Short mmCIF file of C-alpha atoms in Angstrom, two decimals:
data_model
loop_
_atom_site.label_atom_id
_atom_site.label_comp_id
_atom_site.label_asym_id
_atom_site.label_seq_id
_atom_site.Cartn_x
_atom_site.Cartn_y
_atom_site.Cartn_z
CA MET A 1 -48.82 37.42 4.67
CA SER A 2 -46.13 35.75 2.57
CA ASP A 3 -46.77 35.17 -1.13
CA THR A 4 -45.02 31.82 -0.89
CA PRO A 5 -47.73 29.11 -0.70
CA GLU A 6 -47.68 26.88 2.35
CA LYS A 7 -46.88 23.30 1.47
CA LEU A 8 -47.05 19.88 3.05
CA ILE A 9 -46.03 16.34 2.21
CA CYS A 10 -48.65 13.59 2.29
CA GLY A 11 -47.61 11.06 4.91
CA GLN A 12 -49.04 8.12 2.97
CA CYS A 13 -47.93 8.64 -0.63
CA ASP A 14 -45.14 11.26 -0.27
CA LEU A 15 -46.77 13.77 -2.64
CA VAL A 16 -45.90 17.47 -2.21
CA LEU A 17 -49.05 19.59 -1.99
CA GLU A 18 -49.92 23.26 -1.63
CA ILE A 19 -52.41 24.28 1.05
CA PRO A 20 -55.01 26.73 -0.31
CA ARG A 21 -55.76 29.74 1.87
CA LYS A 22 -59.42 29.07 2.56
CA GLU A 23 -61.75 29.60 5.48
CA GLY A 24 -64.46 27.29 6.75
CA HIS A 25 -64.73 23.89 8.37
CA PHE A 26 -63.88 20.95 6.13
CA VAL A 27 -61.13 18.43 5.41
CA GLY A 28 -58.58 18.53 2.59
CA TYR A 29 -57.64 15.21 0.99
CA CYS A 30 -54.59 14.14 -0.98
CA PRO A 31 -55.64 13.86 -4.65
CA ARG A 32 -53.37 10.85 -5.12
CA CYS A 33 -54.12 8.50 -2.20
CA HIS A 34 -57.23 10.25 -0.79
CA ASN A 35 -55.68 10.51 2.67
CA ALA A 36 -56.92 13.36 4.90
CA VAL A 37 -53.92 15.70 4.96
CA HIS A 38 -55.26 19.02 6.24
CA HIS A 39 -58.14 20.18 8.42
CA TYR A 40 -59.73 23.58 7.94
CA ARG A 41 -61.43 24.80 11.12
CA VAL A 42 -63.28 27.89 12.27
CA ARG A 43 -61.86 29.39 15.50
CA PRO A 44 -60.32 26.03 16.51
CA SER A 45 -58.63 27.31 19.67
CA LYS A 46 -61.76 28.74 21.31
CA VAL A 47 -63.99 25.81 20.32
CA SER A 48 -61.61 23.03 21.38
CA LEU A 49 -60.80 24.87 24.64
CA CYS A 50 -64.49 24.93 25.62
CA TYR A 51 -64.88 21.25 24.80
CA ALA A 52 -61.68 20.29 26.66
CA LEU A 53 -62.64 22.22 29.80
CA SER A 54 -66.05 20.54 29.76
CA ALA A 55 -64.47 17.13 29.25
CA ILE A 56 -62.00 17.47 32.10
CA PHE A 57 -64.78 18.66 34.44
CA PHE A 58 -66.91 15.62 33.63
CA MET A 59 -63.87 13.34 33.90
CA PHE A 60 -63.19 14.38 37.51
CA ALA A 61 -66.92 14.19 38.29
CA THR A 62 -67.05 10.64 36.92
CA ASP A 63 -64.08 9.56 39.04
CA SER A 64 -65.66 10.81 42.25
CA LEU A 65 -69.34 9.93 41.80
CA PRO A 66 -71.12 6.54 42.12
CA PHE A 67 -71.07 4.80 38.76
CA ILE A 68 -73.28 1.69 38.72
CA SER A 69 -74.85 -0.54 41.36
CA ILE A 70 -76.52 -3.93 40.99
CA SER A 71 -78.83 -5.88 43.27
CA ALA A 72 -79.66 -9.59 43.31
CA ALA A 73 -81.43 -11.66 45.96
CA GLY A 74 -81.65 -8.59 48.17
CA ILE A 75 -77.91 -7.97 48.07
CA GLU A 76 -76.64 -4.73 46.54
CA GLN A 77 -73.17 -4.04 45.17
CA GLY A 78 -71.98 -0.69 43.82
CA MET A 79 -68.87 0.59 42.05
CA GLN A 80 -67.08 3.74 41.01
CA VAL A 81 -65.47 3.90 37.61
CA LEU A 82 -61.90 3.53 38.96
CA ASP A 83 -62.68 0.56 41.22
CA TYR A 84 -61.33 -1.80 38.57
CA THR A 85 -57.80 -0.79 39.61
CA THR A 86 -58.15 -2.29 43.09
CA VAL A 87 -60.43 -5.19 42.09
CA LEU A 88 -58.15 -6.41 39.29
CA GLY A 89 -55.13 -5.83 41.53
CA ALA A 90 -56.68 -8.07 44.20
CA GLN A 91 -57.03 -10.73 41.49
CA ASP A 92 -53.30 -10.44 40.61
CA MET A 93 -54.18 -8.64 37.38
CA TRP A 94 -52.03 -5.57 37.98
CA ALA A 95 -50.82 -5.51 34.36
CA ALA A 96 -54.38 -5.42 33.03
CA SER A 97 -55.32 -2.80 35.61
CA PHE A 98 -52.43 -0.56 34.55
CA ILE A 99 -53.20 -0.98 30.83
CA ILE A 100 -56.83 0.03 31.29
CA PHE A 101 -55.90 2.96 33.54
CA LEU A 102 -53.33 4.13 30.99
CA PHE A 103 -55.65 3.94 27.98
CA MET A 104 -58.83 5.14 29.65
CA GLN A 105 -57.63 7.65 32.25
CA LEU A 106 -54.03 8.80 32.06
CA LEU A 107 -53.56 9.35 28.31
CA PRO A 108 -56.95 11.10 27.86
CA LEU A 109 -56.08 13.37 30.82
CA LEU A 110 -52.72 14.29 29.26
CA THR A 111 -54.47 14.93 25.95
CA LEU A 112 -56.97 17.30 27.53
CA LEU A 113 -54.28 19.16 29.49
CA THR A 114 -52.28 19.62 26.28
CA ILE A 115 -55.32 20.97 24.44
CA ILE A 116 -56.19 23.36 27.29
CA ALA A 117 -52.62 24.67 27.66
CA GLY A 118 -52.13 25.05 23.92
CA ASP A 119 -55.42 26.85 23.33
CA LEU A 120 -54.96 29.17 26.32
CA GLY A 121 -51.50 30.15 25.13
CA LYS A 122 -52.79 30.80 21.62
CA ILE A 123 -55.73 32.91 22.84
CA LEU A 124 -53.62 34.89 25.32
CA GLY A 125 -50.68 35.27 22.95
CA LYS A 126 -48.31 33.45 25.37
CA ARG A 127 -45.79 30.98 23.97
CA PHE A 128 -45.38 28.48 26.83
CA PHE A 129 -41.91 26.91 26.74
CA PHE A 130 -43.26 23.41 27.50
CA MET A 131 -45.79 23.28 24.65
CA PRO A 132 -43.44 21.88 21.97
CA LEU A 133 -42.78 18.87 24.22
CA LEU A 134 -46.50 18.34 24.87
CA LEU A 135 -47.27 18.65 21.17
CA LYS A 136 -44.60 16.05 20.36
CA ILE A 137 -46.33 13.43 22.52
CA LEU A 138 -49.89 14.52 21.71
CA HIS A 139 -50.28 12.24 18.70
CA PHE A 140 -49.28 9.21 20.77
CA ASN A 141 -51.72 10.18 23.52
CA VAL A 142 -54.62 10.57 21.10
CA GLU A 143 -53.85 7.38 19.20
CA TRP A 144 -53.71 5.22 22.33
CA SER A 145 -56.54 6.83 24.28
CA MET A 146 -59.55 4.51 24.27
CA VAL A 147 -62.36 6.50 25.84
CA GLU A 148 -64.82 5.62 23.07
CA VAL A 149 -63.88 1.93 23.26
CA PHE A 150 -64.47 1.91 27.03
CA MET A 151 -67.86 3.54 26.43
CA VAL A 152 -68.86 0.69 24.11
CA GLY A 153 -67.52 -1.79 26.68
CA ILE A 154 -69.86 -0.30 29.30
CA LEU A 155 -72.87 -0.66 27.01
CA VAL A 156 -72.00 -4.29 26.17
CA SER A 157 -71.52 -5.10 29.87
CA LEU A 158 -74.90 -3.62 30.79
CA ILE A 159 -76.67 -5.58 28.08
CA LYS A 160 -75.05 -8.77 29.40
CA LEU A 161 -76.05 -7.97 32.99
CA ILE A 162 -79.56 -6.66 32.47
CA SER A 163 -81.09 -10.15 32.30
CA LEU A 164 -79.21 -11.37 35.41
CA VAL A 165 -79.48 -8.57 37.98
CA SER A 166 -81.24 -5.30 38.69
CA ILE A 167 -79.13 -2.30 37.64
CA GLN A 168 -79.17 1.23 39.07
CA TYR A 169 -77.29 4.01 37.29
CA GLY A 170 -75.38 6.49 39.41
CA ALA A 171 -74.54 10.09 38.55
CA GLY A 172 -71.06 9.00 37.48
CA PHE A 173 -72.58 6.86 34.74
CA TRP A 174 -74.14 9.88 33.04
CA THR A 175 -71.14 12.15 33.58
CA PHE A 176 -68.91 9.53 31.94
CA PHE A 177 -70.91 9.67 28.71
CA ALA A 178 -70.76 13.47 28.84
CA PHE A 179 -66.99 13.23 29.35
CA ALA A 180 -66.60 10.83 26.40
CA ILE A 181 -68.62 13.06 24.04
CA PHE A 182 -66.81 16.28 24.99
CA TYR A 183 -63.43 14.50 24.83
CA LEU A 184 -64.03 13.34 21.28
CA LEU A 185 -65.25 16.80 20.28
CA ALA A 186 -62.19 18.46 21.84
CA VAL A 187 -59.79 16.14 20.01
CA SER A 188 -61.61 16.53 16.68
CA ARG A 189 -61.61 20.36 16.86
CA PHE A 190 -58.05 20.81 18.15
CA SER A 191 -55.66 21.97 15.41
CA GLU A 192 -52.14 20.64 15.80
CA GLU A 193 -51.05 22.55 12.68
CA GLU A 194 -52.18 25.85 14.19
CA MET A 195 -50.45 25.07 17.49
CA TRP A 196 -47.14 24.25 15.81
CA ASN A 197 -47.39 27.37 13.64
CA PHE A 198 -47.97 29.52 16.73
CA TYR A 199 -45.47 28.03 19.20
CA VAL A 200 -42.70 27.23 16.69
CA PRO A 201 -43.34 29.21 13.48
CA HIS A 202 -42.25 27.92 10.09
CA THR A 203 -38.69 28.70 9.03
CA LYS A 204 -36.93 28.15 5.75
CA THR A 205 -34.82 25.04 5.32
CA PRO A 206 -31.09 25.65 5.89
CA GLY A 207 -30.42 25.12 2.19
CA GLY A 208 -33.16 27.54 1.16
CA ARG A 209 -34.65 25.04 -1.31
CA ILE A 210 -38.40 24.62 -1.76
CA PRO A 211 -39.94 21.37 -3.05
CA GLU A 212 -41.95 21.45 -6.24
CA SER A 213 -45.66 20.75 -5.81
CA GLY A 214 -47.46 17.93 -7.60
CA ILE A 215 -44.62 15.38 -7.49
CA ARG A 216 -43.21 13.19 -4.76
CA ALA A 217 -40.84 14.57 -2.14
CA GLU A 218 -38.29 11.75 -2.12
CA PRO A 219 -36.86 12.33 -5.63
CA GLN A 220 -36.40 15.99 -4.64
CA ASP A 221 -34.49 14.99 -1.46
CA PHE A 222 -37.21 16.28 0.87
CA CYS A 223 -39.16 14.57 3.63
CA ALA A 224 -41.76 15.51 6.23
CA CYS A 225 -40.90 15.57 9.92
CA SER A 226 -42.57 12.59 11.60
CA CYS A 227 -43.54 14.80 14.55
CA CYS A 228 -44.56 18.30 13.41
CA GLY A 229 -44.91 17.76 9.66
CA GLU A 230 -42.30 20.39 8.74
CA ILE A 231 -40.74 19.94 5.30
CA LEU A 232 -37.05 19.03 5.68
CA ASP A 233 -34.17 19.08 3.21
CA ILE A 234 -32.36 15.79 3.74
CA ARG A 235 -29.30 17.08 1.89
CA THR A 236 -28.52 19.64 4.59
CA GLU A 237 -30.44 18.52 7.69
CA THR A 238 -30.10 15.60 10.09
CA SER A 239 -32.85 16.76 12.46
CA CYS A 240 -35.95 18.92 12.23
CA HIS A 241 -35.09 22.62 12.49
CA ARG A 242 -38.51 23.20 14.01
CA CYS A 243 -39.02 20.59 16.76
CA GLY A 244 -35.62 18.89 16.93
CA THR A 245 -36.84 15.41 15.97
CA GLY A 246 -34.11 13.43 14.22
CA ILE A 247 -34.55 12.49 10.58
CA ARG A 248 -34.75 8.74 10.25
CA ASP A 249 -35.69 6.55 7.34
CA ARG A 250 -38.31 4.32 8.95
CA SER A 251 -39.09 2.71 5.59
CA SER A 252 -35.85 0.70 5.61
CA GLN A 253 -36.90 -1.39 8.62
CA SER A 254 -40.65 -1.01 8.26
CA LEU A 255 -41.46 -4.46 6.86
CA GLY A 256 -39.21 -6.28 9.32
CA LYS A 257 -40.77 -4.53 12.34
CA THR A 258 -44.30 -5.00 11.04
CA LEU A 259 -43.80 -8.70 10.43
CA ALA A 260 -42.12 -9.18 13.82
CA PHE A 261 -44.96 -7.53 15.76
CA THR A 262 -47.59 -9.30 13.64
CA LEU A 263 -46.03 -12.72 14.27
CA ALA A 264 -45.84 -11.91 17.99
CA ALA A 265 -49.55 -11.05 17.89
CA ILE A 266 -50.28 -14.41 16.22
CA VAL A 267 -48.39 -16.21 19.00
CA MET A 268 -50.31 -14.33 21.72
CA TYR A 269 -53.63 -14.90 19.97
CA ILE A 270 -53.40 -18.65 20.68
CA PRO A 271 -53.50 -18.44 24.52
CA ALA A 272 -55.99 -15.57 24.24
CA ASN A 273 -58.50 -18.04 22.78
CA ILE A 274 -57.49 -21.20 24.64
CA TYR A 275 -57.41 -19.93 28.22
CA PRO A 276 -60.46 -18.55 30.03
CA MET A 277 -61.31 -14.89 29.52
CA MET A 278 -63.72 -14.79 32.44
CA ILE A 279 -64.44 -17.03 35.43
CA THR A 280 -67.92 -16.94 36.99
CA THR A 281 -68.53 -18.28 40.49
CA TYR A 282 -72.24 -18.98 41.08
CA LEU A 283 -73.36 -20.52 44.38
CA GLY A 284 -69.86 -21.87 44.96
CA SER A 285 -69.52 -23.45 41.50
CA ASP A 286 -66.89 -22.11 39.08
CA SER A 287 -67.54 -21.78 35.36
CA GLU A 288 -64.75 -20.79 32.97
CA SER A 289 -65.47 -19.24 29.58
CA THR A 290 -63.22 -18.39 26.66
CA VAL A 291 -63.99 -15.62 24.20
CA ILE A 292 -65.84 -17.95 21.83
CA ASP A 293 -67.68 -19.58 24.76
CA GLY A 294 -69.02 -16.18 25.73
CA VAL A 295 -70.28 -15.58 22.19
CA ILE A 296 -72.03 -18.97 22.11
CA VAL A 297 -73.69 -18.43 25.50
CA LEU A 298 -74.91 -14.96 24.57
CA TRP A 299 -76.28 -16.22 21.26
CA GLY A 300 -78.08 -19.04 23.03
CA MET A 301 -79.61 -16.53 25.46
CA GLY A 302 -81.01 -14.56 22.55
CA SER A 303 -78.61 -11.61 23.01
CA TYR A 304 -77.80 -11.57 19.31
CA PHE A 305 -76.59 -7.96 19.20
CA VAL A 306 -74.12 -8.36 22.09
CA ALA A 307 -72.95 -11.72 20.75
CA SER A 308 -72.33 -10.10 17.36
CA VAL A 309 -70.41 -7.18 18.90
CA ILE A 310 -68.14 -9.54 20.86
CA LEU A 311 -67.70 -11.82 17.82
CA ILE A 312 -66.72 -8.92 15.57
CA ALA A 313 -64.51 -7.10 18.10
CA SER A 314 -62.81 -10.13 19.67
CA ILE A 315 -62.64 -12.69 16.86
CA PHE A 316 -63.18 -11.09 13.48
CA ILE A 317 -61.25 -7.81 13.91
CA PRO A 318 -58.00 -9.31 15.36
CA ILE A 319 -57.88 -11.96 12.63
CA MET A 320 -58.67 -9.40 9.95
CA LYS A 321 -55.97 -7.03 11.23
CA ILE A 322 -53.36 -9.79 11.19
CA LEU A 323 -54.30 -10.98 7.69
CA LEU A 324 -54.42 -7.45 6.28
CA LEU A 325 -51.02 -6.57 7.77
CA LEU A 326 -49.51 -9.70 6.23
CA TYR A 327 -51.18 -8.85 2.91
CA LEU A 328 -49.77 -5.31 2.96
CA CYS A 329 -46.26 -6.61 3.61
CA TRP A 330 -46.63 -9.12 0.77
CA SER A 331 -47.97 -6.39 -1.55
CA VAL A 332 -44.88 -4.24 -0.97
CA LYS A 333 -42.66 -7.14 -1.99
CA LYS A 334 -44.79 -7.64 -5.14
CA LEU A 335 -45.22 -3.92 -5.78
CA ARG A 336 -44.11 -4.02 -9.41
CA LYS A 337 -47.03 -6.38 -10.10
CA THR A 338 -49.49 -4.33 -8.06
CA ARG A 339 -51.46 -1.60 -9.81
CA ASN A 340 -54.25 -0.76 -7.40
CA ARG A 341 -52.20 1.13 -4.83
CA LEU A 342 -55.10 3.35 -3.85
CA PHE A 343 -56.95 0.23 -2.69
CA LEU A 344 -53.92 -0.82 -0.63
CA SER A 345 -53.80 2.63 0.99
CA VAL A 346 -57.47 2.31 1.94
CA ILE A 347 -56.73 -1.09 3.48
CA TYR A 348 -53.96 0.46 5.57
CA ARG A 349 -56.27 3.20 6.83
CA VAL A 350 -58.86 0.57 7.74
CA VAL A 351 -56.24 -1.35 9.76
CA GLU A 352 -55.28 1.87 11.56
CA PHE A 353 -58.90 2.72 12.35
CA ILE A 354 -59.98 -0.66 13.73
CA GLY A 355 -56.77 -1.13 15.73
CA LYS A 356 -58.07 -0.23 19.18
CA TRP A 357 -61.61 -1.63 18.95
CA SER A 358 -60.62 -5.18 19.82
CA MET A 359 -59.97 -3.90 23.34
CA VAL A 360 -63.75 -3.88 23.91
CA ASP A 361 -63.74 -7.42 25.32
CA VAL A 362 -60.93 -6.58 27.75
CA PHE A 363 -62.92 -3.61 29.06
CA VAL A 364 -66.07 -5.74 29.31
CA VAL A 365 -64.29 -8.30 31.49
CA ALA A 366 -62.82 -5.55 33.69
CA ILE A 367 -66.23 -3.94 34.20
CA MET A 368 -67.97 -7.26 34.87
CA ALA A 369 -65.28 -8.35 37.35
CA THR A 370 -65.57 -5.02 39.15
CA ILE A 371 -69.34 -4.81 39.48
CA VAL A 372 -70.41 -8.46 39.85
CA ARG A 373 -69.20 -9.28 43.36
CA VAL A 374 -72.37 -10.36 45.13
CA GLN A 375 -71.15 -12.31 48.15
CA ASN A 376 -72.26 -15.97 48.51
CA LEU A 377 -74.23 -15.68 45.26
CA MET A 378 -72.23 -14.72 42.19
CA THR A 379 -68.75 -13.32 41.57
CA ILE A 380 -66.92 -12.76 38.28
CA TYR A 381 -63.13 -12.93 37.99
CA ALA A 382 -60.87 -11.91 35.11
CA GLY A 383 -59.30 -14.91 33.37
CA SER A 384 -55.67 -15.31 32.35
CA ALA A 385 -56.56 -14.80 28.68
CA MET A 386 -57.31 -11.16 29.45
CA ILE A 387 -53.59 -10.27 29.44
CA SER A 388 -52.93 -12.28 26.28
CA PHE A 389 -55.82 -10.65 24.48
CA ALA A 390 -54.71 -7.15 25.49
CA ALA A 391 -51.24 -8.03 24.21
CA VAL A 392 -52.71 -9.03 20.83
CA VAL A 393 -54.44 -5.66 20.50
CA ILE A 394 -51.33 -3.71 21.51
CA LEU A 395 -49.02 -5.72 19.23
CA THR A 396 -51.27 -5.32 16.18
CA MET A 397 -51.54 -1.58 16.83
CA ILE A 398 -47.74 -1.32 17.04
CA ALA A 399 -47.43 -3.42 13.88
CA ALA A 400 -49.76 -1.07 11.98
CA ARG A 401 -47.83 1.91 13.34
CA SER A 402 -44.53 0.35 12.22
CA PHE A 403 -45.72 -0.10 8.64
CA ASP A 404 -44.70 2.76 6.33
CA PRO A 405 -47.62 3.31 3.88
CA ARG A 406 -45.34 5.23 1.53
CA LEU A 407 -43.85 1.87 0.54
CA LEU A 408 -47.14 1.11 -1.24
CA TRP A 409 -46.36 3.97 -3.62
CA GLY A 410 -42.81 2.96 -4.45
CA TYR A 411 -41.07 4.95 -1.71
CA GLY A 412 -37.37 4.07 -1.47
CA ARG A 413 -36.99 2.78 -5.03
CA GLU A 414 -35.02 5.90 -6.06
CA ARG A 415 -32.37 4.99 -3.51
CA LYS A 416 -32.20 1.45 -4.85
CA ASN A 417 -32.23 2.53 -8.50
CA ALA A 418 -30.29 5.79 -8.31
CA GLY A 419 -28.39 5.11 -11.52
CA THR A 420 -30.81 6.79 -13.92
CA SER A 421 -31.37 10.52 -13.85
CA ARG A 422 -34.91 9.99 -15.10
CA ASP A 423 -35.81 8.08 -11.94
CA THR A 424 -34.09 10.64 -9.76
CA GLU A 425 -35.99 13.55 -11.24
CA GLU A 426 -39.39 12.08 -11.96
CA GLY A 427 -39.73 8.83 -10.07
CA THR A 428 -39.82 5.26 -11.37
CA PRO A 429 -42.15 4.40 -14.26
CA GLU A 430 -44.56 2.42 -12.11
CA ASP A 431 -44.96 5.48 -9.84
CA ARG A 432 -46.29 7.54 -12.72
CA SER A 433 -49.34 5.49 -13.73
CA PRO A 434 -51.93 8.04 -14.87
CA ASP A 435 -54.93 6.37 -13.28
CA GLU A 436 -53.69 6.60 -9.69
CA ASN A 437 -51.15 9.41 -9.68
CA ALA A 438 -53.02 12.08 -11.57
CA VAL A 439 -53.07 15.25 -9.49
CA PRO A 440 -54.25 18.80 -10.12
CA GLU A 441 -51.73 20.78 -12.14
CA SER A 442 -51.29 23.13 -9.18
CA GLY A 443 -50.58 20.26 -6.81
CA LYS A 444 -53.00 21.78 -4.32
CA VAL A 445 -54.99 20.05 -1.62
CA PRO A 446 -58.53 19.69 -3.03
CA HIS A 447 -61.26 21.39 -1.07
CA PRO A 448 -65.02 21.82 -1.40
CA ALA A 449 -66.13 24.62 -3.70
#
């Protein structure tokens, strides 16, 4: 084992940290911005492989087994979990059908196949040539997979239906929840760091330089690869020597992209609340309902929990995401007057976390439109606002992804103020405030005792 300590660069505050050689199962956090930067796991390959194999088995079982059936006035209607693709397509909602299939079926499947292939190669000692490519797209697959959101959408739909019709749960209903649980466990136990270290081992930078721990990487002319996390010397490299990803300064256009996607989300949010989200046909009479109409009806029916879930997921969270993204962009512009950067970093992580949960209402409408098709009695159709609302969720997620959180810690100011050697070597004065930038003298990732 090399005596040179393994290092990493925090992706949110640009601090160079050493990774202690420890064993166990816990998470290492950046001492400056408190971002989770390293995961310590026990036998990650074997554990995540078992979970992934279980998840993919239950996924295929769910797709082939009866999911839910309802009965009303002696008429019974059943569905399988993938029936929404044909039902929404018949309602000219092919875009919504594809979006749901992508987020709930295709991306989770690709994630599981990547985990299985990576773990098998690691256990068998085989370096599959295709694994670097799969690892490069893994983060995107995980970020945009919405299995847990779809699970909540099922529960909300059932609570809305339980007072209207009789519900029978098929075997596919129970296997879906098993799939969702094992999927989340497989993703949480899979170690990307270990996979990259096995399939494409660390190599020294072409210049042979090593960044100093405990200070930021940018003044030392280092950066972390946006794909594999490898430390790169920007003086001598134009692309990652490990995975081939090009070095690009995303901070220079970060605010412009974030504002553009956020403003687009604001524009799409208007039709998402004006036009009907769901159309219910009952005994030949049509009734249109917007998102807020659905909340009011549910509240009036006494379904306070479901009404609250829809209100939070469909009204509160999108508005909060938009306002917080605008606030973060404004804070970067006023950074010299901003002292509580740790608080801003927490806000950014909150925006990242809640990004996908607004999709709950879209999934609810898809499930309701698929299952409630009782001929001559009641049929539910997806409204035109469904596409607009899905667009809002996607645009806000892209906006959050476009924002560079390193800007909250003064990233890029050395390039703008490169005239003073003091700034070049140590960072600007506002980046050295003792209350927020104090780190262990060793510059190591903190870990439990």
